[in-house]
Coordinates of C-alpha atoms and ligand atoms in Angstrom, one line a residue:
X184 CA 2.7 -6.3 -8.6
X185 CA 6.0 -7.6 -7.4
X186 CA 7.7 -4.5 -8.9
X187 CA 5.3 -2.3 -7.2
X188 CA 5.8 -3.9 -3.8
X189 CA 9.5 -3.7 -4.3
X190 CA 9.4 -0.1 -5.1
X191 CA 6.6 1.3 -2.7
X192 CA 6.7 -1.4 0.0
X193 CA 9.5 0.4 1.7
X194 CA 9.4 2.8 4.7
X195 CA 11.9 5.3 3.4
X196 CA 10.3 5.4 0.0
X197 CA 6.9 6.1 1.5
X198 CA 8.5 8.8 3.7
X199 CA 10.1 10.4 0.7
X200 CA 6.7 10.5 -1.1
X201 CA 4.9 11.8 1.9
X202 CA 7.3 14.6 2.3
X203 CA 7.1 15.4 -1.4
X204 CA 3.3 15.6 -1.2
X205 CA 2.8 17.2 2.2
X206 CA 5.9 19.5 2.5
X207 CA 6.6 19.8 -1.2
X208 CA 10.1 18.5 -0.7
X209 CA 12.2 18.8 -3.8
X210 CA 15.8 18.8 -2.6
X211 CA 18.1 16.2 -1.3
X212 CA 18.8 18.2 1.9
X213 CA 15.1 18.5 2.7
X214 CA 14.7 14.7 2.7
X215 CA 18.0 14.2 4.4
X216 CA 17.1 16.5 7.3
X217 CA 13.6 15.1 7.8
X218 CA 14.5 11.4 7.5
X219 CA 18.0 11.2 8.9
X220 CA 18.7 8.5 6.3
X221 CA 22.4 8.0 5.5
X222 CA 23.2 9.9 2.3
X223 CA 24.1 6.8 0.3
X224 CA 20.8 5.1 1.2
X225 CA 18.8 8.2 0.4
X226 CA 20.6 8.7 -2.9
X227 CA 19.9 5.1 -3.9
X228 CA 16.2 5.4 -3.0
X229 CA 15.8 8.6 -5.0
X230 CA 17.6 7.1 -7.9
X231 CA 15.3 4.1 -7.8
X232 CA 12.3 6.4 -7.9
X233 CA 13.8 8.2 -10.9
X234 CA 14.4 4.9 -12.6
X235 CA 10.8 3.9 -12.0
X236 CA 9.5 7.1 -13.4
X237 CA 8.0 8.3 -10.1
X238 CA 10.4 11.3 -9.8
X239 CA 12.3 13.3 -12.4
X240 CA 15.5 15.3 -11.9
X241 CA 15.5 18.8 -13.0
X242 CA 18.4 21.2 -12.2
X243 CA 19.2 19.7 -8.9
X244 CA 15.6 19.1 -7.8
X245 CA 13.5 16.0 -7.8
X246 CA 9.9 16.5 -8.9
X247 CA 7.0 14.1 -8.8
X248 CA 6.1 13.0 -12.3
X249 CA 2.5 12.2 -13.4
X250 CA 3.1 8.6 -12.3
X251 CA 4.5 9.9 -9.0
X252 CA 1.5 12.1 -8.4
X253 CA -0.7 9.1 -9.0
X254 CA 0.5 7.5 -5.8
X255 CA -1.4 10.1 -3.7
X256 CA -4.4 7.8 -3.2
X257 CA -2.1 5.0 -1.9
X258 CA -0.7 7.4 0.7
X259 CA -4.1 8.5 1.7
X260 CA -5.2 4.9 2.2
X261 CA -2.0 4.2 4.2
X262 CA -2.8 7.2 6.3
X263 CA -6.5 6.2 6.7
X264 CA -5.5 2.7 7.9
X265 CA -3.0 4.1 10.4
X266 CA -5.5 6.6 11.6
X267 CA -8.1 3.9 12.3
X268 CA -6.0 0.9 13.3
X269 CA -2.9 2.1 15.1
X270 CA -2.0 4.0 18.2
X271 CA -0.3 6.7 16.1
X272 CA -3.6 8.4 15.1
X273 CA -3.2 11.2 17.6
X274 CA 0.1 12.4 16.0
X275 CA -1.1 12.1 12.4
X276 CA -2.1 15.2 10.4
X277 CA -5.8 15.7 9.5
X278 CA -7.1 15.0 6.0
X279 CA -9.2 17.8 4.7
X280 CA -11.5 18.1 1.7
X281 CA -11.0 21.8 0.7
X282 CA -14.2 22.2 -1.2
X283 CA -16.5 21.3 1.7
X284 CA -14.2 21.6 4.7
X285 CA -14.9 18.0 5.8
X286 CA -12.1 16.6 8.0
X287 CA -11.5 12.9 8.3
X288 CA -10.8 9.7 6.2
X289 CA -12.5 9.3 2.9
X290 CA -14.3 6.1 1.7
X291 CA -13.5 3.9 -1.3
X292 CA -15.8 4.1 -4.4
X293 CA -16.1 2.3 -7.7
X294 CA -15.4 4.6 -10.6
X295 CA -17.4 2.4 -12.9
X296 CA -20.8 2.7 -11.1
X297 CA -20.1 5.4 -8.6
X298 CA -21.1 3.3 -5.6
X299 CA -19.2 3.1 -2.3
X300 CA -17.2 -0.1 -2.0
X301 CA -16.2 -2.3 0.9
X302 CA -14.2 -5.5 0.7
X303 CA -17.4 -7.4 1.2
X304 CA -18.8 -6.1 -2.1
X305 CA -15.9 -7.4 -4.1
X306 CA -14.4 -10.6 -5.4
X307 CA -10.7 -10.8 -5.6
X308 CA -9.7 -13.1 -8.4
X309 CA -6.5 -14.8 -8.5
X310 CA -4.5 -15.9 -11.5
X311 CA -2.2 -18.5 -9.9
X312 CA 0.1 -18.8 -12.9
X313 CA 0.9 -15.1 -12.8
X314 CA 1.6 -15.2 -9.1
X315 CA 4.6 -17.5 -9.8
X316 CA 6.4 -14.4 -10.9
X317 CA 6.0 -12.7 -7.6
X318 CA 8.8 -14.7 -6.1
X319 CA 11.2 -14.4 -8.9
X320 CA 13.8 -11.7 -9.3
X321 CA 15.5 -9.4 -6.9
X322 CA 15.1 -9.8 -3.2
X323 CA 15.4 -7.0 -0.7
X324 CA 15.1 -7.0 3.0
X325 CA 12.8 -4.2 4.0
X326 CA 14.3 -4.3 7.5
X327 CA 17.9 -3.9 6.7
X328 CA 17.1 -1.3 4.0
X329 CA 15.4 1.0 6.5
X330 CA 17.7 3.0 8.8
X331 CA 16.6 3.2 12.4
X332 CA 15.9 6.9 12.5
X333 CA 13.5 6.9 9.6
X334 CA 9.9 7.9 10.2
X335 CA 8.5 5.4 12.6
X336 CA 5.0 6.2 11.4
X337 CA 5.1 3.4 8.9
X338 CA 6.2 0.7 11.3
X339 CA 2.9 -1.0 11.6
X340 CA 1.8 -1.0 8.0
X341 CA 5.3 -2.1 7.0
X342 CA 4.6 -5.4 8.8
X343 CA 1.9 -6.0 6.2
X344 CA 3.3 -4.5 3.0
X345 CA 7.0 -3.9 3.9
X346 CA 8.4 -6.4 1.5
X347 CA 7.1 -8.4 -1.4
X348 CA 6.6 -11.6 0.6
X349 CA 4.5 -10.1 3.3
X350 CA 2.6 -8.0 0.8
X351 CA 1.9 -11.1 -1.3
X352 CA 0.7 -13.1 1.7
X353 CA -1.6 -10.2 2.8
X354 CA -2.8 -9.9 -0.8
X355 CA -3.6 -13.6 -1.1
X356 CA -5.4 -13.5 2.3
X357 CA -7.6 -10.7 0.8
X358 CA -8.2 -12.9 -2.1
X359 CA -9.7 -15.6 0.2
X360 CA -6.6 -17.8 0.6
X361 CA -6.6 -19.4 4.1
X362 CA -4.7 -22.6 4.2
X363 CA -0.9 -22.9 4.5
X364 CA -0.9 -25.4 1.6
X365 CA -2.8 -22.8 -0.6
X366 CA -0.4 -20.0 0.3
X367 CA 2.5 -22.4 -0.5
X368 CA 1.1 -23.4 -3.8
X369 CA 0.5 -19.8 -4.9
X370 CA 3.8 -18.4 -3.8
X371 CA 6.4 -21.1 -4.1
X372 CA 8.4 -19.8 -1.2
X373 CA 10.2 -22.2 1.2
X374 CA 7.9 -23.5 4.0
X375 CA 10.3 -21.9 6.5
X376 CA 10.0 -18.4 4.9
X377 CA 6.3 -18.8 4.6
X378 CA 5.9 -19.8 8.2
X379 CA 8.0 -16.9 9.3
X380 CA 5.9 -14.4 7.3
X381 CA 2.6 -15.9 8.5
X382 CA 3.8 -15.8 12.1
X383 CA 4.9 -12.2 11.8
X384 CA 1.5 -11.2 10.3
X385 CA -0.3 -13.0 13.2
X386 CA 1.9 -11.1 15.7
X387 CA 1.1 -7.8 13.9
X388 CA -2.6 -8.5 14.2
X389 CA -3.2 -8.7 10.5
X390 CA -3.9 -12.5 10.4
X391 CA -5.3 -14.8 13.1
X392 CA -5.4 -18.6 13.5
X393 CA -8.9 -19.6 14.4
X394 CA -9.1 -22.0 17.4
X395 CA -11.4 -24.3 15.4
X396 CA -8.8 -24.9 12.7
X397 CA -5.1 -24.3 13.4
X398 CA -4.2 -24.9 9.7
X399 CA -6.0 -21.7 8.7
X400 CA -5.0 -18.1 8.7
X401 CA -7.7 -15.5 8.4
X402 CA -7.6 -11.8 8.1
X403 CA -8.5 -9.8 11.2
X404 CA -10.7 -6.7 10.7
X405 CA -7.5 -4.8 10.9
X406 CA -6.0 -6.9 8.1
X407 CA -9.2 -6.6 6.0
X408 CA -9.0 -2.8 6.4
X409 CA -5.9 -2.9 4.2
X410 CA -8.2 -3.5 1.2
X411 CA -8.0 0.1 0.1
X412 CA -4.2 0.2 0.2
X413 CA -4.2 -2.9 -2.0
X414 CA -6.9 -1.7 -4.4
X415 CA -4.9 1.5 -5.1
X416 CA -1.5 -0.4 -5.2
X417 CA -3.1 -2.7 -7.8
X418 CA -4.5 0.2 -9.8
X419 CA -1.2 2.1 -9.7
X420 CA 0.6 -1.1 -10.7
X421 CA -1.5 -1.2 -13.9
X422 CA -0.8 2.4 -14.5
X423 CA 2.9 2.0 -14.1
X424 CA 3.1 -1.2 -16.2
X425 CA 0.5 -0.8 -18.9
X426 CA 2.1 -3.4 -21.2
X427 CA 1.8 -6.1 -18.6
X428 CA -1.1 -8.1 -20.0
X429 CA -2.2 -10.1 -16.9
X430 CA -2.2 -8.5 -13.4
X431 CA -2.3 -11.8 -11.5
X432 CA -4.7 -10.3 -9.0
X433 CA -8.0 -8.7 -10.0
X434 CA -10.6 -7.0 -7.8
X435 CA -14.1 -7.1 -9.2
X436 CA -17.0 -5.0 -7.9
X437 CA -19.8 -7.5 -7.5
X438 CA -22.6 -5.0 -7.7
X439 CA -21.7 -3.7 -11.2
X440 CA -19.6 -6.6 -12.4
X441 CA -16.7 -4.4 -13.5
X442 CA -13.0 -4.7 -12.6
X443 CA -12.6 -2.2 -9.8
X444 CA -11.2 1.1 -10.7
X445 CA -11.0 2.7 -7.2
X446 CA -11.5 6.3 -6.3
X447 CA -11.8 8.2 -3.1
X448 CA -15.0 9.8 -2.0
X449 CA -15.5 12.5 0.7
X450 CA -17.6 11.3 3.7
X451 CA -18.9 14.8 4.2
X452 CA -20.2 15.9 0.7
X453 CA -19.9 12.5 -1.1
X454 CA -18.0 14.0 -4.0
X455 CA -15.2 12.1 -5.7
X456 CA -11.9 13.5 -4.5
X457 CA -9.2 14.9 -6.8
X458 CA -5.6 15.3 -5.7
X459 CA -5.7 19.1 -5.8
X460 CA -8.9 19.3 -3.7
X461 CA -7.5 17.7 -0.6
X462 CA -4.8 18.6 2.0
X463 CA -3.2 17.2 5.1
X464 CA -3.2 19.7 7.9
X465 CA -1.4 19.4 11.2
Ligands
ZN580 ZN1 -19.1 -0.7 -9.4
ZN581 ZN1 -16.4 17.0 0.9

């Protein structure tokens, strides 16, 4: 998960992927023109995506690999969240199911039993030992890494998943962690850093501190709506690191008892959505 947050929890990276999917961007110049990112920064980010097996280089072009194509559901969930919970909805493209013509956000379903899933139908299980690793390794500041001109569309969601610390705190909150001491025990970050992240997430409307208990941090409806993003990030993380035995965080569908394999379903015709059956239209 930490590797996934490091790779995908980055505004410029999400913009690169969005342009690859929506505009079929393949060339450096295309991304350079659309993002305005400094060439060195863009080069580094493309190289990181090649290293991670998300893009492959082929005669001067960058193409999405099978693993890269598998990020489409994460991007759709990010879009759905922005559409529903931010003021940016009016400038976002429309999501269309080509087979039935339905326009609008899809819903989450369990591939195991075929039923529609909400966060309330699931248990998020936490392996506290595995979460130790979340804070080890490379650190990167999402803020300094993102040049100012880059796609402002991801500003709000980046407060929640924009670096491994914020992503981990949000993920733990989805798993039912509420108290400062519990966050601290699971994450092993300094109290100052944790306080700073929690405060930022409260300011961003992802968490709130109930008046009845100031030691608690609870997800707002806006924060809980990030469930789909996390479900697909987790699924993609397993896909990208198949040899990693223990995921640290597991979502179980209570109704069927299976570990959740998420899929997207059309609200119009109720069919499970495939990548090639959908499109973003302006
Ligand atoms: Zn199920
Ligand atoms: Zn449909």
